[in-house]
XYZ file of C-alpha atoms in Angstrom:
483
model
C -4.629 -16.251 5.987
C -5.859 -19.019 8.004
C -9.734 -19.403 8.597
C -12.113 -21.830 9.663
C -15.490 -22.134 7.913
C -17.779 -22.320 10.997
C -20.535 -24.215 8.602
C -18.637 -27.169 7.711
C -15.458 -27.176 9.967
C -13.196 -26.980 6.689
C -10.385 -24.615 6.064
C -12.265 -22.372 3.752
C -9.561 -22.223 0.997
C -9.631 -26.168 0.323
C -11.694 -27.062 -2.752
C -12.392 -29.774 -5.233
C -9.494 -31.744 -6.580
C -10.471 -31.098 -9.866
C -8.506 -28.521 -11.563
C -10.839 -25.361 -13.013
C -9.630 -23.816 -15.878
C -8.581 -20.287 -15.993
C -6.664 -17.459 -18.639
C -5.022 -19.564 -21.576
C -4.541 -22.661 -18.861
C -5.808 -24.647 -16.138
C -5.651 -21.991 -13.022
C -3.170 -23.790 -10.095
C -1.968 -21.988 -7.042
C -2.864 -21.581 -3.383
C -3.028 -24.989 -2.068
C -1.625 -27.137 -5.513
C 1.980 -27.113 -7.131
C 1.461 -26.819 -10.618
C 0.110 -29.934 -12.545
C 2.602 -31.830 -14.709
C 2.134 -35.442 -15.902
C 5.189 -37.866 -16.015
C 5.511 -41.517 -17.241
C 7.437 -42.555 -14.286
C 4.837 -41.519 -11.513
C 2.568 -44.398 -11.996
C 1.131 -45.896 -8.999
C 3.075 -48.789 -7.530
C 1.935 -52.051 -8.307
C 2.415 -53.649 -4.817
C -0.062 -50.704 -3.180
C 2.856 -50.007 -0.913
C 4.009 -46.591 0.110
C 6.263 -45.135 -2.508
C 9.318 -43.057 -0.832
C 10.510 -39.822 -2.954
C 14.373 -40.729 -4.171
C 16.559 -37.897 -3.671
C 17.291 -37.972 -7.527
C 13.872 -37.891 -8.646
C 12.685 -34.714 -10.486
C 10.477 -32.266 -9.124
C 7.570 -33.238 -11.518
C 7.868 -37.172 -10.078
C 7.655 -35.693 -6.909
C 4.635 -33.673 -6.870
C 2.935 -36.204 -9.144
C 3.168 -38.722 -6.572
C 1.675 -36.241 -3.714
C -0.208 -33.513 -5.165
C -3.460 -34.696 -3.312
C -1.574 -34.499 -0.062
C -3.128 -31.192 0.988
C -6.041 -31.255 -0.703
C -9.573 -32.151 0.591
C -11.027 -33.212 -2.722
C -13.397 -35.992 -2.425
C -11.439 -37.906 0.330
C -11.946 -35.262 2.786
C -8.217 -35.259 3.522
C -5.533 -36.630 1.337
C -3.952 -39.224 -0.646
C -0.278 -39.654 -0.414
C 1.122 -41.903 -2.692
C -0.850 -44.805 -2.695
C -2.101 -44.773 1.051
C -5.315 -43.180 2.005
C -6.089 -41.930 5.346
C -9.629 -42.737 6.405
C -12.248 -40.296 6.600
C -13.133 -41.060 10.439
C -9.713 -40.649 11.606
C -9.319 -37.299 9.575
C -12.511 -36.134 10.719
C -11.819 -36.796 14.566
C -8.573 -35.301 14.126
C -10.064 -32.377 12.030
C -12.704 -31.885 14.774
C -9.788 -31.602 17.247
C -7.927 -28.749 15.333
C -11.333 -26.626 15.245
C -12.211 -27.315 18.751
C -8.494 -25.544 19.336
C -9.430 -23.119 16.979
C -12.398 -22.325 19.163
C -10.773 -22.334 22.271
C -8.147 -19.749 21.072
C -5.195 -22.319 20.952
C -5.188 -21.557 17.004
C -7.794 -18.962 16.510
C -9.256 -17.316 13.363
C -8.237 -13.965 11.900
C -11.692 -12.297 11.831
C -10.415 -9.266 13.408
C -6.897 -8.772 12.529
C -7.612 -5.369 10.066
C -9.224 -3.986 13.275
C -5.484 -4.232 14.749
C -4.216 -1.924 12.235
C -6.092 0.989 13.850
C -4.510 0.413 17.452
C -1.079 -1.105 16.155
C 1.659 -0.007 17.909
C 5.096 0.393 15.606
C 7.834 -2.366 16.769
C 11.086 -1.058 18.015
C 14.150 -1.433 15.999
C 14.875 -5.227 16.146
C 17.447 -5.353 19.470
C 17.103 -5.946 22.877
C 14.426 -3.223 22.962
C 11.927 -5.357 21.134
C 11.380 -7.469 24.107
C 9.233 -4.432 25.063
C 6.366 -6.201 23.742
C 2.875 -4.665 22.611
C 0.167 -6.944 23.944
C -3.303 -6.928 22.873
C -6.249 -8.249 24.620
C -7.865 -11.554 23.667
C -11.205 -9.294 23.519
C -10.376 -8.342 19.964
C -11.834 -11.510 19.094
C -14.876 -9.817 19.338
C -13.697 -6.875 16.844
C -13.028 -4.465 19.643
C -9.807 -2.013 20.191
C -8.639 -3.249 23.387
C -4.992 -2.978 23.076
C -2.335 -2.006 25.746
C 1.156 -1.070 25.045
C 4.226 -0.785 26.896
C 4.024 2.553 28.220
C 8.022 2.949 27.687
C 7.346 2.631 23.980
C 5.042 5.622 23.672
C 7.806 8.077 23.195
C 10.030 6.357 21.075
C 7.227 5.492 18.956
C 6.226 9.310 18.567
C 10.159 10.103 17.755
C 9.847 7.478 14.983
C 6.934 8.616 13.323
C 8.151 12.156 13.325
C 11.352 11.035 11.669
C 9.255 9.495 8.859
C 7.127 12.475 8.384
C 10.506 14.475 8.222
C 11.937 12.054 5.674
C 8.921 12.127 3.548
C 8.566 15.793 3.359
C 12.068 16.079 2.020
C 11.927 17.517 -1.327
C 13.869 14.210 -2.838
C 13.400 11.228 -0.446
C 16.419 9.344 0.389
C 15.441 5.758 -0.125
C 17.974 3.934 1.282
C 17.327 5.532 4.628
C 13.471 5.348 4.675
C 14.327 1.413 4.067
C 16.415 1.491 6.850
C 13.704 3.214 9.047
C 10.642 1.147 7.678
C 12.786 -2.161 8.353
C 11.322 -2.551 11.852
C 7.724 -1.339 11.173
C 6.154 1.500 9.664
C 3.864 3.629 11.969
C 0.292 3.164 10.527
C -0.317 6.918 10.118
C 2.473 6.986 7.209
C 2.494 3.465 5.802
C 0.323 4.055 3.036
C 2.560 6.334 1.548
C 5.918 4.639 2.742
C 4.863 1.417 0.855
C 3.930 3.675 -2.388
C 7.678 4.962 -2.128
C 9.528 1.758 -1.504
C 7.415 -0.282 -3.882
C 8.251 2.273 -6.540
C 5.249 3.210 -7.244
C 5.824 6.889 -6.169
C 8.520 8.934 -7.121
C 11.103 10.065 -4.631
C 10.933 13.603 -5.824
C 8.183 15.226 -4.394
C 7.447 17.839 -7.309
C 6.320 14.645 -9.599
C 4.244 12.533 -7.187
C 0.960 14.352 -7.745
C 1.410 14.226 -11.477
C 2.489 10.562 -11.526
C -0.200 9.536 -9.301
C -2.876 11.176 -11.347
C -1.551 9.671 -14.465
C -1.333 6.408 -13.009
C -4.594 6.210 -11.731
C -6.458 7.658 -14.922
C -4.400 4.653 -16.835
C -5.701 2.298 -14.619
C -9.467 3.221 -15.070
C -8.874 3.432 -18.868
C -7.727 -0.429 -18.764
C -11.075 -0.939 -16.853
C -12.911 1.065 -19.677
C -11.060 -0.943 -22.150
C -10.864 -4.550 -21.056
C -13.297 -5.247 -18.105
C -16.117 -5.988 -20.858
C -14.490 -8.496 -22.220
C -14.735 -10.570 -19.086
C -17.633 -12.595 -20.623
C -15.872 -13.347 -23.770
C -15.064 -16.856 -24.558
C -11.505 -16.524 -24.700
C -11.449 -14.949 -21.055
C -14.746 -16.315 -19.152
C -12.816 -19.138 -17.495
C -10.554 -16.489 -16.017
C -13.051 -14.229 -14.693
C -15.248 -17.370 -13.355
C -12.071 -18.402 -11.480
C -11.331 -14.981 -10.009
C -15.100 -14.687 -9.348
C -15.020 -17.713 -7.394
C -12.241 -17.050 -5.595
C -12.925 -13.448 -4.146
C -15.689 -14.795 -1.760
C -13.142 -16.895 -0.038
C -10.654 -14.561 1.084
C -11.225 -14.122 4.839
C -14.736 -15.455 4.909
C -15.225 -14.495 8.353
C -14.149 -10.737 7.798
C -17.374 -8.366 6.910
C -15.486 -6.378 5.065
C -14.275 -8.536 2.279
C -17.751 -10.128 1.897
C -19.470 -6.750 0.768
C -20.307 -6.630 -2.787
C -18.793 -3.403 -3.494
C -15.453 -4.867 -2.389
C -15.311 -7.868 -4.061
C -16.340 -5.955 -7.181
C -13.177 -3.876 -6.558
C -11.176 -6.986 -6.445
C -12.403 -8.517 -9.426
C -11.513 -5.540 -11.734
C -8.203 -5.432 -10.231
C -7.405 -8.956 -10.527
C -8.890 -9.388 -14.068
C -7.053 -6.321 -15.449
C -4.024 -7.567 -14.405
C -4.314 -11.324 -15.726
C -5.442 -9.683 -19.083
C -2.279 -7.517 -18.853
C 0.193 -10.511 -18.121
C -0.966 -13.408 -20.647
C 2.538 -15.252 -19.318
C 1.045 -16.401 -16.394
C -2.942 -15.263 -16.558
C -4.693 -15.432 -12.895
C -3.035 -17.875 -10.667
C -4.917 -18.668 -7.575
C -3.342 -17.199 -4.587
C -2.795 -13.869 -6.420
C -5.953 -12.406 -5.004
C -4.675 -12.740 -1.665
C -1.542 -10.213 -2.389
C -4.022 -7.546 -3.036
C -5.378 -7.431 0.413
C -2.616 -5.793 2.386
C -2.367 -3.264 -0.412
C -6.036 -2.412 -0.304
C -6.515 -2.394 3.420
C -3.494 -0.450 3.989
C -4.788 2.298 1.258
C -8.323 2.021 2.846
C -6.884 2.793 6.192
C -6.121 6.430 4.747
C -9.463 7.120 3.727
C -11.664 5.559 6.750
C -12.070 7.492 9.925
C -9.518 6.526 12.587
C -11.972 5.758 15.353
C -13.788 3.216 12.815
C -13.339 -0.391 12.612
C -12.060 -1.615 9.158
C -13.648 -5.279 9.750
C -16.931 -4.069 9.678
C -16.777 -0.781 7.798
C -19.396 0.259 4.939
C -17.311 0.779 2.160
C -19.864 2.894 0.468
C -19.669 5.463 3.129
C -16.095 5.859 1.549
C -16.996 8.544 -1.265
C -16.476 7.447 -4.789
C -13.638 9.137 -5.558
C -11.489 7.881 -2.841
C -12.468 4.282 -3.553
C -11.416 4.513 -7.314
C -8.075 5.909 -5.665
C -7.666 2.865 -3.364
C -8.419 0.377 -6.300
C -6.136 1.926 -8.574
C -3.072 2.643 -6.067
C -3.578 -1.266 -5.101
C -3.581 -2.302 -8.482
C -0.180 -0.463 -9.530
C 1.331 -1.952 -5.999
C 0.495 -5.159 -6.449
C 1.673 -5.416 -9.967
C 5.162 -3.694 -9.003
C 5.106 -6.551 -6.502
C 4.504 -9.351 -9.105
C 6.915 -7.940 -11.488
C 9.776 -8.993 -9.135
C 8.516 -12.453 -8.352
C 6.411 -13.396 -11.769
C 8.136 -16.397 -12.171
C 6.419 -17.653 -9.052
C 3.009 -17.533 -11.074
C 4.358 -18.142 -14.946
C 3.520 -21.774 -16.365
C 4.913 -24.665 -13.944
C 5.542 -21.775 -11.266
C 9.661 -22.357 -11.338
C 10.108 -19.926 -8.917
C 8.301 -21.645 -6.266
C 9.798 -24.833 -7.464
C 13.091 -23.395 -6.672
C 12.273 -21.885 -3.047
C 11.082 -25.264 -2.213
C 14.144 -26.657 -2.942
C 16.276 -24.318 -1.206
C 14.194 -24.273 1.778
C 15.038 -28.037 2.266
C 18.769 -27.387 1.581
C 18.347 -24.270 4.205
C 16.912 -26.556 6.896
C 19.360 -28.930 6.435
C 21.614 -26.814 7.930
C 20.090 -24.728 10.306
C 18.016 -27.476 11.852
C 18.754 -31.145 10.972
C 16.916 -32.646 13.676
C 13.691 -31.364 12.280
C 14.584 -32.034 8.677
C 15.439 -35.769 9.647
C 11.968 -35.722 11.715
C 10.037 -34.698 8.603
C 11.948 -36.927 6.257
C 11.274 -39.592 8.371
C 7.777 -39.543 8.500
C 7.647 -38.945 4.778
C 6.635 -35.212 5.088
C 7.865 -33.154 1.992
C 8.494 -29.445 1.951
C 6.182 -29.392 -0.925
C 3.337 -30.561 0.887
C 3.414 -27.003 3.091
C 5.830 -24.629 1.691
C 4.220 -24.483 -1.791
C 1.623 -22.378 -0.088
C 3.803 -20.247 2.020
C 5.444 -19.005 -1.335
C 2.779 -19.015 -3.140
C 0.903 -16.519 -0.739
C 3.918 -15.128 0.905
C 3.176 -16.688 4.343
C -0.163 -14.716 4.219
C -2.214 -17.554 4.995
C -0.292 -18.549 7.933
C -0.390 -15.277 9.626
C -3.178 -12.903 10.971
C -3.595 -10.039 8.592
C -2.201 -7.097 10.728
C 1.222 -9.264 10.946
C 1.116 -9.745 7.311
C 0.761 -5.939 6.913
C 3.841 -5.551 9.816
C 5.986 -8.269 7.641
C 5.593 -6.590 4.466
C 6.903 -3.046 6.289
C 10.125 -5.384 6.311
C 9.774 -7.311 2.820
C 9.222 -3.906 1.309
C 12.565 -2.495 2.852
C 14.702 -5.259 2.391
C 16.276 -5.593 -1.005
C 14.560 -8.246 -2.788
C 12.481 -8.705 -0.162
C 9.726 -10.719 -1.881
C 11.913 -12.709 -4.308
C 14.758 -13.577 -1.898
C 14.597 -12.662 1.946
C 11.022 -14.362 2.078
C 13.158 -17.447 1.901
C 14.897 -16.664 4.967
C 11.927 -15.622 6.660
C 9.952 -18.899 5.849
C 12.979 -20.762 7.438
C 12.594 -18.799 10.511
C 9.219 -19.400 10.587
C 9.574 -23.091 10.361
C 12.405 -23.027 12.955
C 10.026 -21.060 15.058
C 7.687 -24.286 15.444
C 10.755 -26.964 15.620
C 9.487 -28.047 19.274
C 6.111 -28.425 18.650
C 6.822 -30.244 15.215
C 9.454 -32.525 16.776
C 6.615 -33.720 19.374
C 4.618 -34.892 16.493
C 4.954 -38.731 15.976
C 3.302 -39.325 12.561
C 2.295 -38.006 9.087
C -1.372 -36.985 10.034
C -0.563 -34.808 13.165
C 2.721 -33.275 11.419
C 0.614 -32.374 8.653
C -2.484 -31.059 10.670
C 0.137 -28.962 12.740
C 1.716 -27.430 9.604
C -1.475 -26.441 7.979
C -2.770 -24.823 11.063
C 0.212 -23.487 12.878
C -0.476 -21.453 15.873
C -0.220 -17.849 15.116
C -3.613 -16.289 15.872
C -2.068 -14.942 19.260
C 0.608 -13.302 17.240
C 1.322 -9.424 17.202
C 4.085 -6.982 15.930
C 6.498 -8.610 18.599
C 6.297 -11.793 17.202
C 6.987 -10.444 13.609
C 10.076 -8.513 14.678
C 11.511 -11.554 16.466
C 10.800 -13.436 13.178
C 12.507 -11.099 10.697
C 15.233 -10.503 13.067
C 15.912 -14.270 13.065
C 15.530 -14.224 8.927
C 18.018 -11.458 9.007
C 20.530 -13.625 11.068
C 20.185 -16.371 8.572
C 20.548 -14.560 5.722
C 23.602 -12.811 6.907
C 25.240 -16.442 8.066
C 23.726 -18.293 4.931
C 23.434 -15.800 1.991
C 27.639 -15.780 1.238
C 27.669 -19.519 1.609
C 25.262 -20.520 -1.044
C 25.587 -24.051 -0.779
C 22.223 -24.532 0.662
C 20.731 -22.946 -2.434
C 22.236 -25.729 -5.015
C 18.967 -27.664 -5.263
C 19.258 -31.651 -5.610
C 23.084 -31.106 -4.842
C 24.447 -34.627 -5.792
């Protein structure tokens, strides 16, 4: 999720380039690829720019550019050995910030509110052009939304289909996936996500017992492990979690409430303790957010604004349910993509290489343009895969995207590659208009999606599905470092 700190004008997830320890090893992620050292990656003696050779290893490449997207102490980046001046960077950054303020790029301060007024999109077809438009007054945390009237009957019919399906004694999961692919009505999204996630059994008779057992199990973990957070072996992990939590959507009041931050700290710490192979990695904290807001929506009065709602008004039992269910659903999701967060993050390395090969085939002009200006996919797409595009989209759009990712087989581990390709291709024309490294990097890190709604996500996943259909059975583009 994109956000700009109004006090210093920097993206809030930027941080000092010095690594911060966590779990059993240094904590990486979010803005950074895994840090490795290679004897071949020393600076060039001639001081000139070093261009990456196609045969170099991933470690060689990332060593040469691992500061390219980190503010660090230089306020912008160091690419190879060529440093961009602070004055140039500050001028360009000010331009981006002003664009945000003027509404060109915007911030995501009101995206949770959209969950209350959201109209489920139609099936991806010609009907998807009947867009849902959201008034710009939502920037002031209002519920001012308008929808194409012709959508109403279709939306009601779709919601009725969900209710009928969910009420069946043994849910047909393939049918639920097909129905959910084009978007889930907010009123049934929470239970649909639990079912699609595999957390809630399809058999209605097992649901209550399973939920009761899993929720009690989570709180038994809290009782057993949470007090260990200050022990020497774990304190670095908890310290990094404690640092990262306030950075999540800093302009959304909900996430700045102490009680909410404590809930996230428990969820992330218990997960890290139970998954020592990866421990806590920066970026995992973002993956809790969609589950949290969707499950919170169930227990907050529908006429309230989630952005500013005081969570202390939610009774303790309901808060405990939201927290436990968020933990288990996040855990289920991460089970399918854990190689994204193990040491050296090989899952993300692979996806970055695959995206490069895929773009060669679907938009060769853009690919050559990026190469010409020495932009490597690692510099921007590492964050995309690490956070599942969450920092590139408003939160409401992320929730809609996750409807499809939950519905698609291997959605979070495989289909997300095609979503990323469709996302990059969507901005091809604007990227081609940039004529230097600096302009490309600023645009890639601040893509103008603040105005996006469900209609844009519907078109995005439709294009991703087309790419998958065309290329999934022609896997040459998935062969990284092809000779």
